[in-house]
PDB file of C-alpha atoms in Angstrom:
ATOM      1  CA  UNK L  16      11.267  -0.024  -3.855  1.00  0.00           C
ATOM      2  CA  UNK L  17       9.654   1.156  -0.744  1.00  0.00           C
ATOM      3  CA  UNK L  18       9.981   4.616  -0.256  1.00  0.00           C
ATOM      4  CA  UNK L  19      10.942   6.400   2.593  1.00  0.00           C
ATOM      5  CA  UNK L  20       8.480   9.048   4.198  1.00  0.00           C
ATOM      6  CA  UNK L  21       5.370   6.232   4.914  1.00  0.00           C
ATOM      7  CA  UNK L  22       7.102   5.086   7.758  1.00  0.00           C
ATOM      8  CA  UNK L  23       4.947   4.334  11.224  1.00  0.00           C
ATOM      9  CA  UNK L  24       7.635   3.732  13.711  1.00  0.00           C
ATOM     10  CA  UNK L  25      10.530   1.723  11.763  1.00  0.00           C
ATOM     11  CA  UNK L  26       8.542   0.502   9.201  1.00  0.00           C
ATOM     12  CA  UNK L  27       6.098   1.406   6.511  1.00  0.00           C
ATOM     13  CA  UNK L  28       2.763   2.259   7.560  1.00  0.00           C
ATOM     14  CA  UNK L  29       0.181  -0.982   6.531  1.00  0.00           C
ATOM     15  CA  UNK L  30      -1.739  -0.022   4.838  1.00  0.00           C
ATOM     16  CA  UNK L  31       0.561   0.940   2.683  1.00  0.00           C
ATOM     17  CA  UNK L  32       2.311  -2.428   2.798  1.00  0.00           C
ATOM     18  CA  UNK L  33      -1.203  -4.673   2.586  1.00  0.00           C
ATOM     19  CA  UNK L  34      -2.122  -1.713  -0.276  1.00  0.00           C
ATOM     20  CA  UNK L  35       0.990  -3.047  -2.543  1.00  0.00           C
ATOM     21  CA  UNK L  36      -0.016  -6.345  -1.946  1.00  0.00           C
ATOM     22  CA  UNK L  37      -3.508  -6.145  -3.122  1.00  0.00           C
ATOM     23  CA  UNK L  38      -2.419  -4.778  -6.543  1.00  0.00           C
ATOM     24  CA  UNK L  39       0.108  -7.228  -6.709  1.00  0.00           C
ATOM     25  CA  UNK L  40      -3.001  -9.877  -6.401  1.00  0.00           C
ATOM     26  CA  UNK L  41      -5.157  -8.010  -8.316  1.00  0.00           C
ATOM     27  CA  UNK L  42      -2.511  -7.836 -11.317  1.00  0.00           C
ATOM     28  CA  UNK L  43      -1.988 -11.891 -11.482  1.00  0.00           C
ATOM     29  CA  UNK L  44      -5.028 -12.908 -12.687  1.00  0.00           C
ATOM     30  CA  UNK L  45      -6.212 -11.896 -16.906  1.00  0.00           C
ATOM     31  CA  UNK L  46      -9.290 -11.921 -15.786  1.00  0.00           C
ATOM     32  CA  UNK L  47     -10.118  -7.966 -14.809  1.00  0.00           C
ATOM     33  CA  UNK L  48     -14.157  -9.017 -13.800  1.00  0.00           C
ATOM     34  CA  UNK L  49     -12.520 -10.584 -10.820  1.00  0.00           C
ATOM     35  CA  UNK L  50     -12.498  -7.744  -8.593  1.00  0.00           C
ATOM     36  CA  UNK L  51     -10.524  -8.265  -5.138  1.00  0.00           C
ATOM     37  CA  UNK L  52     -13.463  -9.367  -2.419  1.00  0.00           C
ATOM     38  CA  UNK L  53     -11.979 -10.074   0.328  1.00  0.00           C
ATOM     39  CA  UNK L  54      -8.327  -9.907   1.798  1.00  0.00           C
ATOM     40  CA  UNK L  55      -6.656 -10.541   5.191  1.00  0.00           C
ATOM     41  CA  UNK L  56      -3.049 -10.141   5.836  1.00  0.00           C
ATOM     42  CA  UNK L  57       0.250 -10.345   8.218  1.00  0.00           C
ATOM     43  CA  UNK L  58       3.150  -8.414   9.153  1.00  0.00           C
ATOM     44  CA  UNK L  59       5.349 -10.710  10.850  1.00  0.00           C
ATOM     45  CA  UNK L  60       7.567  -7.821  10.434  1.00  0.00           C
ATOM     46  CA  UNK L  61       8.795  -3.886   9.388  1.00  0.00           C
ATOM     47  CA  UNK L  62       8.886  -3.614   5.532  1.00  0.00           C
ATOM     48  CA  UNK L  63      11.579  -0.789   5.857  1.00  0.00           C
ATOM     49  CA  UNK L  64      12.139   1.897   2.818  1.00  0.00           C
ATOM     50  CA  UNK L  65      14.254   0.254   0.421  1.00  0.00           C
ATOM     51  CA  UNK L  66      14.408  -2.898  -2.119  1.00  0.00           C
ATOM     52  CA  UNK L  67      11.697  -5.372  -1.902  1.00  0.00           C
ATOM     53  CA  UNK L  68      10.238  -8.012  -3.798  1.00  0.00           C
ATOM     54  CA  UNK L  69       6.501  -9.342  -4.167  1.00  0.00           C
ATOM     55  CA  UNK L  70       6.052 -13.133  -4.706  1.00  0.00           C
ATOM     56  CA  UNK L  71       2.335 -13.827  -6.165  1.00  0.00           C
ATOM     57  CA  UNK L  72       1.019 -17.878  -5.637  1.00  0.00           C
ATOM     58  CA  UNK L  73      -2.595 -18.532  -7.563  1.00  0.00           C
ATOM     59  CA  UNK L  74      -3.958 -20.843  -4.753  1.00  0.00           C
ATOM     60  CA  UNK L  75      -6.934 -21.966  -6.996  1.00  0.00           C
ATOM     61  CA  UNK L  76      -8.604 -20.238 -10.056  1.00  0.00           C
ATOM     62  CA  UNK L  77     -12.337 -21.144 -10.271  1.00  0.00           C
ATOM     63  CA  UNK L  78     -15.064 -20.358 -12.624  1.00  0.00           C
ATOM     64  CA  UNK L  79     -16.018 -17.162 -10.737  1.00  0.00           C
ATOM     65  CA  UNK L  80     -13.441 -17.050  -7.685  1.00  0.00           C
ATOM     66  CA  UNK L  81      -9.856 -17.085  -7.808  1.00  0.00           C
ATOM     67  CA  UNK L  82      -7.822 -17.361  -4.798  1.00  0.00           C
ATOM     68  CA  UNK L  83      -4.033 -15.673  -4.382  1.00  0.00           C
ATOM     69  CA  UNK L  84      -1.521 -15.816  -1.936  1.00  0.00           C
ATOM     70  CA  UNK L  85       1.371 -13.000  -2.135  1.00  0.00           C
ATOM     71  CA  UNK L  86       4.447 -12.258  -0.032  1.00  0.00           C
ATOM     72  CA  UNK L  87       6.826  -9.499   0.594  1.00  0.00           C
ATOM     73  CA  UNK L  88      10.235 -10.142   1.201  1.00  0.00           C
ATOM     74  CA  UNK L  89      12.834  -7.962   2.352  1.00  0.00           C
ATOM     75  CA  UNK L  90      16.255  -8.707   3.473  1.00  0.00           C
ATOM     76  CA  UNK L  91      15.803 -12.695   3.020  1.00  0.00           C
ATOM     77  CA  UNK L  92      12.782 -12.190   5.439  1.00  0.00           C
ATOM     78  CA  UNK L  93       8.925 -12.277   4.944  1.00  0.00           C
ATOM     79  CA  UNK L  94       7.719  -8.984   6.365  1.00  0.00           C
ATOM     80  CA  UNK L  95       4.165  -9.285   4.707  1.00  0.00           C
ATOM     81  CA  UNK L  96       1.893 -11.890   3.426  1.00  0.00           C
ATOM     82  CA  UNK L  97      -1.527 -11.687   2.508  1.00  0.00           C
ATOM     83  CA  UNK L  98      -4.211 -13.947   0.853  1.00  0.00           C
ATOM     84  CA  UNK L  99      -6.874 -12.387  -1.848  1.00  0.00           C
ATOM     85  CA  UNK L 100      -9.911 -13.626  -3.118  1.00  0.00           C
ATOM     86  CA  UNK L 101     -11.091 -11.876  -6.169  1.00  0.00           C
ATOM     87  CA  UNK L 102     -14.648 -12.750  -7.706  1.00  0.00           C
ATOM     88  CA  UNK L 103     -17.001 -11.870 -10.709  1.00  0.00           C
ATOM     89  CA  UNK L 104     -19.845 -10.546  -9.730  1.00  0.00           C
ATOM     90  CA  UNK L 105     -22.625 -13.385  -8.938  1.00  0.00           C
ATOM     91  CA  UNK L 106     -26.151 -12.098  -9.097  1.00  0.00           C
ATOM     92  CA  UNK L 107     -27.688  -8.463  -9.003  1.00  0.00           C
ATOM     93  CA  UNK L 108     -29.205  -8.027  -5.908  1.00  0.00           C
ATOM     94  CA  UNK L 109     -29.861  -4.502  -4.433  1.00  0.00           C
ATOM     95  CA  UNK L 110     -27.188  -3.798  -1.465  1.00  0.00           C
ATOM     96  CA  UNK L 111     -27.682  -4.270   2.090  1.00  0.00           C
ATOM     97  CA  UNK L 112     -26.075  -3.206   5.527  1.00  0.00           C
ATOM     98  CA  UNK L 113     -26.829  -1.359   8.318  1.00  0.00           C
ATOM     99  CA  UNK L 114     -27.804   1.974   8.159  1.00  0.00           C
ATOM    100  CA  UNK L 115     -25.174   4.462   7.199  1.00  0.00           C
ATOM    101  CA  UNK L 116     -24.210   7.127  10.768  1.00  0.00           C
ATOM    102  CA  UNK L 117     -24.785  10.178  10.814  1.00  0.00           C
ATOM    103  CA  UNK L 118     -22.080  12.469  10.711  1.00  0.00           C
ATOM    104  CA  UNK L 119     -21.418  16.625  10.342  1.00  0.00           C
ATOM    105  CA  UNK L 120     -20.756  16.178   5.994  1.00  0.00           C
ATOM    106  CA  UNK L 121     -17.435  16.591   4.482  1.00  0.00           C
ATOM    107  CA  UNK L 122     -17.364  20.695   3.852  1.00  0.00           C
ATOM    108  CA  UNK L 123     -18.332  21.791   7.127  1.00  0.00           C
ATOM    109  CA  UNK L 124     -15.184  20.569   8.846  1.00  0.00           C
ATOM    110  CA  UNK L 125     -11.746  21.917   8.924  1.00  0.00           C
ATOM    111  CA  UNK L 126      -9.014  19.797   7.924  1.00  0.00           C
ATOM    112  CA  UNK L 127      -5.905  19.093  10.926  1.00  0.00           C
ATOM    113  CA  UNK L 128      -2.959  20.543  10.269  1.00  0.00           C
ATOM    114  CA  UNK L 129      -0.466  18.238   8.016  1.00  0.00           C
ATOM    115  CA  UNK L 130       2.034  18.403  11.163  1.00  0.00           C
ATOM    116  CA  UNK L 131      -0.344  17.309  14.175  1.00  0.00           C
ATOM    117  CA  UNK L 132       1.648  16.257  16.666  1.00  0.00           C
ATOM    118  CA  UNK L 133      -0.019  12.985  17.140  1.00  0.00           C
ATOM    119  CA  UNK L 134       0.730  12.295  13.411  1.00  0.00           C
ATOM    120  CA  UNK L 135       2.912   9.349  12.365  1.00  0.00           C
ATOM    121  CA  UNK L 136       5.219  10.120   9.818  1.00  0.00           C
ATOM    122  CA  UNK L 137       3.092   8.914   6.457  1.00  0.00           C
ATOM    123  CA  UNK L 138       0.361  11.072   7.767  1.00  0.00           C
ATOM    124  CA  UNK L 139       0.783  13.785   5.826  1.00  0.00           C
ATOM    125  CA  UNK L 140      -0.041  11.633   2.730  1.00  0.00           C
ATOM    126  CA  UNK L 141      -3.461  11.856   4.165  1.00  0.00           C
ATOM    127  CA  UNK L 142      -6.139  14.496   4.872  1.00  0.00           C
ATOM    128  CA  UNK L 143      -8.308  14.129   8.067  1.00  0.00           C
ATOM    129  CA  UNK L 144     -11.636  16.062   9.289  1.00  0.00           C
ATOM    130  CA  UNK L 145     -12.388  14.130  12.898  1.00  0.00           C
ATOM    131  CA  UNK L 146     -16.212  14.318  13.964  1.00  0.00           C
ATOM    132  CA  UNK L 147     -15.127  12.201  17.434  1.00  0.00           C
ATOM    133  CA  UNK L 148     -12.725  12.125  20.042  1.00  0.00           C
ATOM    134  CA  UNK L 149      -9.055  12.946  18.893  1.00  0.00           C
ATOM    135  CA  UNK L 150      -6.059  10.811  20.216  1.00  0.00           C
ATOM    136  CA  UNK L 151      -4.853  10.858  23.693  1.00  0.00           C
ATOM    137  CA  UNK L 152      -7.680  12.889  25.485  1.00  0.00           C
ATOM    138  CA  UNK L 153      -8.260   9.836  27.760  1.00  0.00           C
ATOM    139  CA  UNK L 154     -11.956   9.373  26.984  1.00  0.00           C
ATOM    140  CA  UNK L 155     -14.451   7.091  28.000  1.00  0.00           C
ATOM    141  CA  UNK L 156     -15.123   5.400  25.044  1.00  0.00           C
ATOM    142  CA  UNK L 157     -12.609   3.798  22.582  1.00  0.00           C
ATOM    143  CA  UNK L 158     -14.192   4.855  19.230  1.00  0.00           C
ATOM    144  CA  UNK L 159     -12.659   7.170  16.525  1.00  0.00           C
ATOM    145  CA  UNK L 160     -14.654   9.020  13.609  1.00  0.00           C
ATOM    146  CA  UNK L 161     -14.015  11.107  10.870  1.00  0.00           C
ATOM    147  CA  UNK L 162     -13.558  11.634   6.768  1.00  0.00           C
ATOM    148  CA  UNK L 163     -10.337  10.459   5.605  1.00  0.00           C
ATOM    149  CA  UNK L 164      -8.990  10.805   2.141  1.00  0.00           C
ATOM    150  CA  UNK L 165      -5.513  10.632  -0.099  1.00  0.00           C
ATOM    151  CA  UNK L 166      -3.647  14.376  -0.317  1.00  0.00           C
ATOM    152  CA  UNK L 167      -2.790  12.885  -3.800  1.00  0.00           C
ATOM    153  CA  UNK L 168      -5.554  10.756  -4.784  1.00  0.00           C
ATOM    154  CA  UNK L 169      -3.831   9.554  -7.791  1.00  0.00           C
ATOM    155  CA  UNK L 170      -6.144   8.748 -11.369  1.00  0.00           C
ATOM    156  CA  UNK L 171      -8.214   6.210 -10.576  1.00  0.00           C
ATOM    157  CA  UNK L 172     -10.113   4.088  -7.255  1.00  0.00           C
ATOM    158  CA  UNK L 173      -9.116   0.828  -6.587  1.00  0.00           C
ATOM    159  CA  UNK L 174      -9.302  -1.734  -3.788  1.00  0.00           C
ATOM    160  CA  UNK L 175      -5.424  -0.259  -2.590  1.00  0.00           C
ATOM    161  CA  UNK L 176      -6.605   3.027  -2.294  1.00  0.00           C
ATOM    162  CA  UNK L 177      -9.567   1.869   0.150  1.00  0.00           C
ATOM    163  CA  UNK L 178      -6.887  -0.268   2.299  1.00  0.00           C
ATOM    164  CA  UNK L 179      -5.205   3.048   2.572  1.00  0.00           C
ATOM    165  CA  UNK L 180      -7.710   4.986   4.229  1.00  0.00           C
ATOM    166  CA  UNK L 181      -9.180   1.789   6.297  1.00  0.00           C
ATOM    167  CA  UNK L 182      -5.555   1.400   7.784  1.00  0.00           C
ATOM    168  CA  UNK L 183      -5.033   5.331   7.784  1.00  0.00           C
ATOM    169  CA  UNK L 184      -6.489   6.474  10.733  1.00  0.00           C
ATOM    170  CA  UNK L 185      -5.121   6.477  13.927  1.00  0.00           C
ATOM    171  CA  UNK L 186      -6.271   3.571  16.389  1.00  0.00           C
ATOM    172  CA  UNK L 187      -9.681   3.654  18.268  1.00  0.00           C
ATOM    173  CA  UNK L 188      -7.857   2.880  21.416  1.00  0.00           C
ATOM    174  CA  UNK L 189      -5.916   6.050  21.369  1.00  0.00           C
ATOM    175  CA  UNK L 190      -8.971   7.940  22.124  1.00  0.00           C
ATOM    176  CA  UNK L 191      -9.002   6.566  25.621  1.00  0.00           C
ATOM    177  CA  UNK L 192      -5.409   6.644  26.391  1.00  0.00           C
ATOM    178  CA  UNK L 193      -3.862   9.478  28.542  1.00  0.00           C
ATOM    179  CA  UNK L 194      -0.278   9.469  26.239  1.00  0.00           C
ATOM    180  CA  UNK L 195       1.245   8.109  23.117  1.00  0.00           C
ATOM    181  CA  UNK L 196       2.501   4.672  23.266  1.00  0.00           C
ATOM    182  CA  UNK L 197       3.804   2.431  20.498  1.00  0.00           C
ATOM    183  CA  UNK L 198       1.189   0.018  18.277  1.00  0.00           C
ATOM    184  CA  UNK L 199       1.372  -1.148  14.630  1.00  0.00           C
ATOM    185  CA  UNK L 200      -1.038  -3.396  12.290  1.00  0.00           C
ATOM    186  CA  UNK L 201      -0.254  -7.017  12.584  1.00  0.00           C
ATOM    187  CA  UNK L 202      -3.013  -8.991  11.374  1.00  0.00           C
ATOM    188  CA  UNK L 203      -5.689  -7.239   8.869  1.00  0.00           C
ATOM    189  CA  UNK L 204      -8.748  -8.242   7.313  1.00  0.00           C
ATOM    190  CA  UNK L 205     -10.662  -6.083   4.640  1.00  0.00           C
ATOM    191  CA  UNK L 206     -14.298  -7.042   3.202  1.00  0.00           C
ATOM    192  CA  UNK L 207     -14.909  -5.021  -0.058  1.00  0.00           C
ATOM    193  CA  UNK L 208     -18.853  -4.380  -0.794  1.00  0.00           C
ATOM    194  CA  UNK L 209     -18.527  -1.476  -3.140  1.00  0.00           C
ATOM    195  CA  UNK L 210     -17.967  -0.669  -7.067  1.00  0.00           C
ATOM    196  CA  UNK L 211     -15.038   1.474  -5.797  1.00  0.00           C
ATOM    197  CA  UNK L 212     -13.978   1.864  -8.982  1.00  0.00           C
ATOM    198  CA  UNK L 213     -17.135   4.568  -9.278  1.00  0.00           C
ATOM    199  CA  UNK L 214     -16.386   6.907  -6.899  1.00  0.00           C
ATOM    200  CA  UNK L 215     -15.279  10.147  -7.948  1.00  0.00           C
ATOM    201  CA  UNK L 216     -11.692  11.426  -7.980  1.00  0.00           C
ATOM    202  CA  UNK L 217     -11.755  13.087  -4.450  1.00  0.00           C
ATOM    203  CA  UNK L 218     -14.651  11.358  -2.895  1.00  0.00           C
ATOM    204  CA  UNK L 219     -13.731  11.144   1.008  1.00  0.00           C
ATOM    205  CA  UNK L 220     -14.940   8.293   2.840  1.00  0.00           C
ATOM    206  CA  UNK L 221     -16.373   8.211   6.604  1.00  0.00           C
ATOM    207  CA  UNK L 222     -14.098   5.992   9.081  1.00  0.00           C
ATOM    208  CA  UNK L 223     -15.927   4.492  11.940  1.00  0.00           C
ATOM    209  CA  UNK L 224     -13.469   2.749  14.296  1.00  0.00           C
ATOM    210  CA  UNK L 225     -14.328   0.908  17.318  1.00  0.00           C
ATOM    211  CA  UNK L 226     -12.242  -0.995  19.886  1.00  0.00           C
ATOM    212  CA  UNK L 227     -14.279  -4.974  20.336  1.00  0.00           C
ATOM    213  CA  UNK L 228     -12.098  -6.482  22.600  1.00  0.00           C
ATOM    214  CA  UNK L 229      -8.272  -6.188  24.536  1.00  0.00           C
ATOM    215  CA  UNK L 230      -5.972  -7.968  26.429  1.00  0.00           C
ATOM    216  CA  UNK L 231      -2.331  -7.726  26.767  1.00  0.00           C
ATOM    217  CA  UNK L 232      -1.519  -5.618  24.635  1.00  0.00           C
ATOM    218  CA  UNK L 233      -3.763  -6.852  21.864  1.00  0.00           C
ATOM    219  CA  UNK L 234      -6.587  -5.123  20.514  1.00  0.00           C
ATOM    220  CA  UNK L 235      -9.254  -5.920  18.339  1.00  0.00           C
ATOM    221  CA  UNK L 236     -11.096  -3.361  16.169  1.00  0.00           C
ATOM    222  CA  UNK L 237     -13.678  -3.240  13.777  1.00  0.00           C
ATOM    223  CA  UNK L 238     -13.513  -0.338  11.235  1.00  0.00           C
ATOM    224  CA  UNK L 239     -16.126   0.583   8.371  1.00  0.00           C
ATOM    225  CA  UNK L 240     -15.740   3.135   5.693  1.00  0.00           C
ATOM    226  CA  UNK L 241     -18.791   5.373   4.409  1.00  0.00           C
ATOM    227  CA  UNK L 242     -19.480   7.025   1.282  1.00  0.00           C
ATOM    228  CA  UNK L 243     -21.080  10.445   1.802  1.00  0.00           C
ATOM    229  CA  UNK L 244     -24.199   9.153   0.097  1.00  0.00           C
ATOM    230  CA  UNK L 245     -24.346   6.183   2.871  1.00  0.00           C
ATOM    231  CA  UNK L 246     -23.371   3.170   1.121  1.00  0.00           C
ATOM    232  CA  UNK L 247     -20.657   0.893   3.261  1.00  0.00           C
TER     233      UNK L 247
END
């Protein structure tokens, strides 16, 4: 049952939506040393608050790799669909990736307010400290920075909770618009690098957002989430 309170417009925010999903995916397979990898996802359309159900299809199981599709249907009509690929870990390898930005930490910046008026309605499941440009101030640049965490973390770190905060914050674009106009996730792809499972309980993560391309109404961003000890 999707609640009511996460909405973004009519529907339920994504993250929240592609969030669901990933557990679902996560929760078909025995195997628990297959962690989720790699994920990209639609929303043909609102999942509104309400009954739902979650159709999981394993696409292929492999020795280390198992691929899943899942759907969400609501009202006779697929409003979310999503493949997974979950994977054992292959070799141990020290990480890589560009170096982490630098940001003002964590502690040394006030929260917003729960009730900001740029807030969509789920935001107040979220806590935000911005270190760039805040919505609508019609900047230069479309780029939007910041820690993000859960209000409610919940007991444990998992690849949903990470959707949650990648999908969270508000849209680079909005930085360099004059006013408020309507946009929603409709196509999402998330790249998982991390043991998330080791972060501690409250650990906020750094959101870099930055507009790549636009036209017509369409834009493409990139977003990256930092731990405060730089790892991507």
């Amino acid at each position: 049952v999707v609640p009511d309170g996460w909405q973004q417009g009519r529907g339920a925010f994504g993250g929240l939506v592609i969030a669901t999903l990933a557990r679902a995916c996560e929760r078909s397979t025995e195997d628990r040393d297959r962690a989720l990898r790699s994920m990209t996802a639609e929303l043909p359309g609102p999942t509104e608050p309400g009954p739902a159900s979650i159709e999981v299809e394993t696409l292929r199981a492999g020795n280390a790799v198992t691929t899943v599709a899942a759907r969400l249907v609501q009202k006779g009509e697929v409003r979310a669909h999503a493949v997974a690929v979950l994977g054992r870990k292959r070799i141990e390898a020290p990480p890589r990736s560009e170096a982490a930005p630098t940001a003002t930490p964590f502690d040394r910046i006030e929260p917003l307010p729960s009730d900001a008026p740029f807030y969509p309605t789920f935001a107040k499941y979220y806590e935000f400290r911005n270190v760039g440009p805040l919505p609508f101030m019609g900047g230069s640049e479309p780029v939007a920075s910041g820690w993000v965490r859960p209000r409610n973390p919940g007991p444990s770190r998992d690849a949903a909770w990470v959707i949650g905060c990648a999908d969270g914050y508000w849209p680079a674009s909005f930085t360099a618009e004059h006013g408020p106009r309507p946009m929603a996730t409709i196509a999402f792809t998330i790249d998982l690098l991390a043991d998330v499972g080791a972060l501690p309980l409250e650990e906020p993560l750094l959101h870099v957002g930055r507009v790549k391309a636009a036209s017509e109404g369409y834009v493409v961003e990139d977003r990256e989430l930092w731990t405060a000890a730089g790892v991507l």
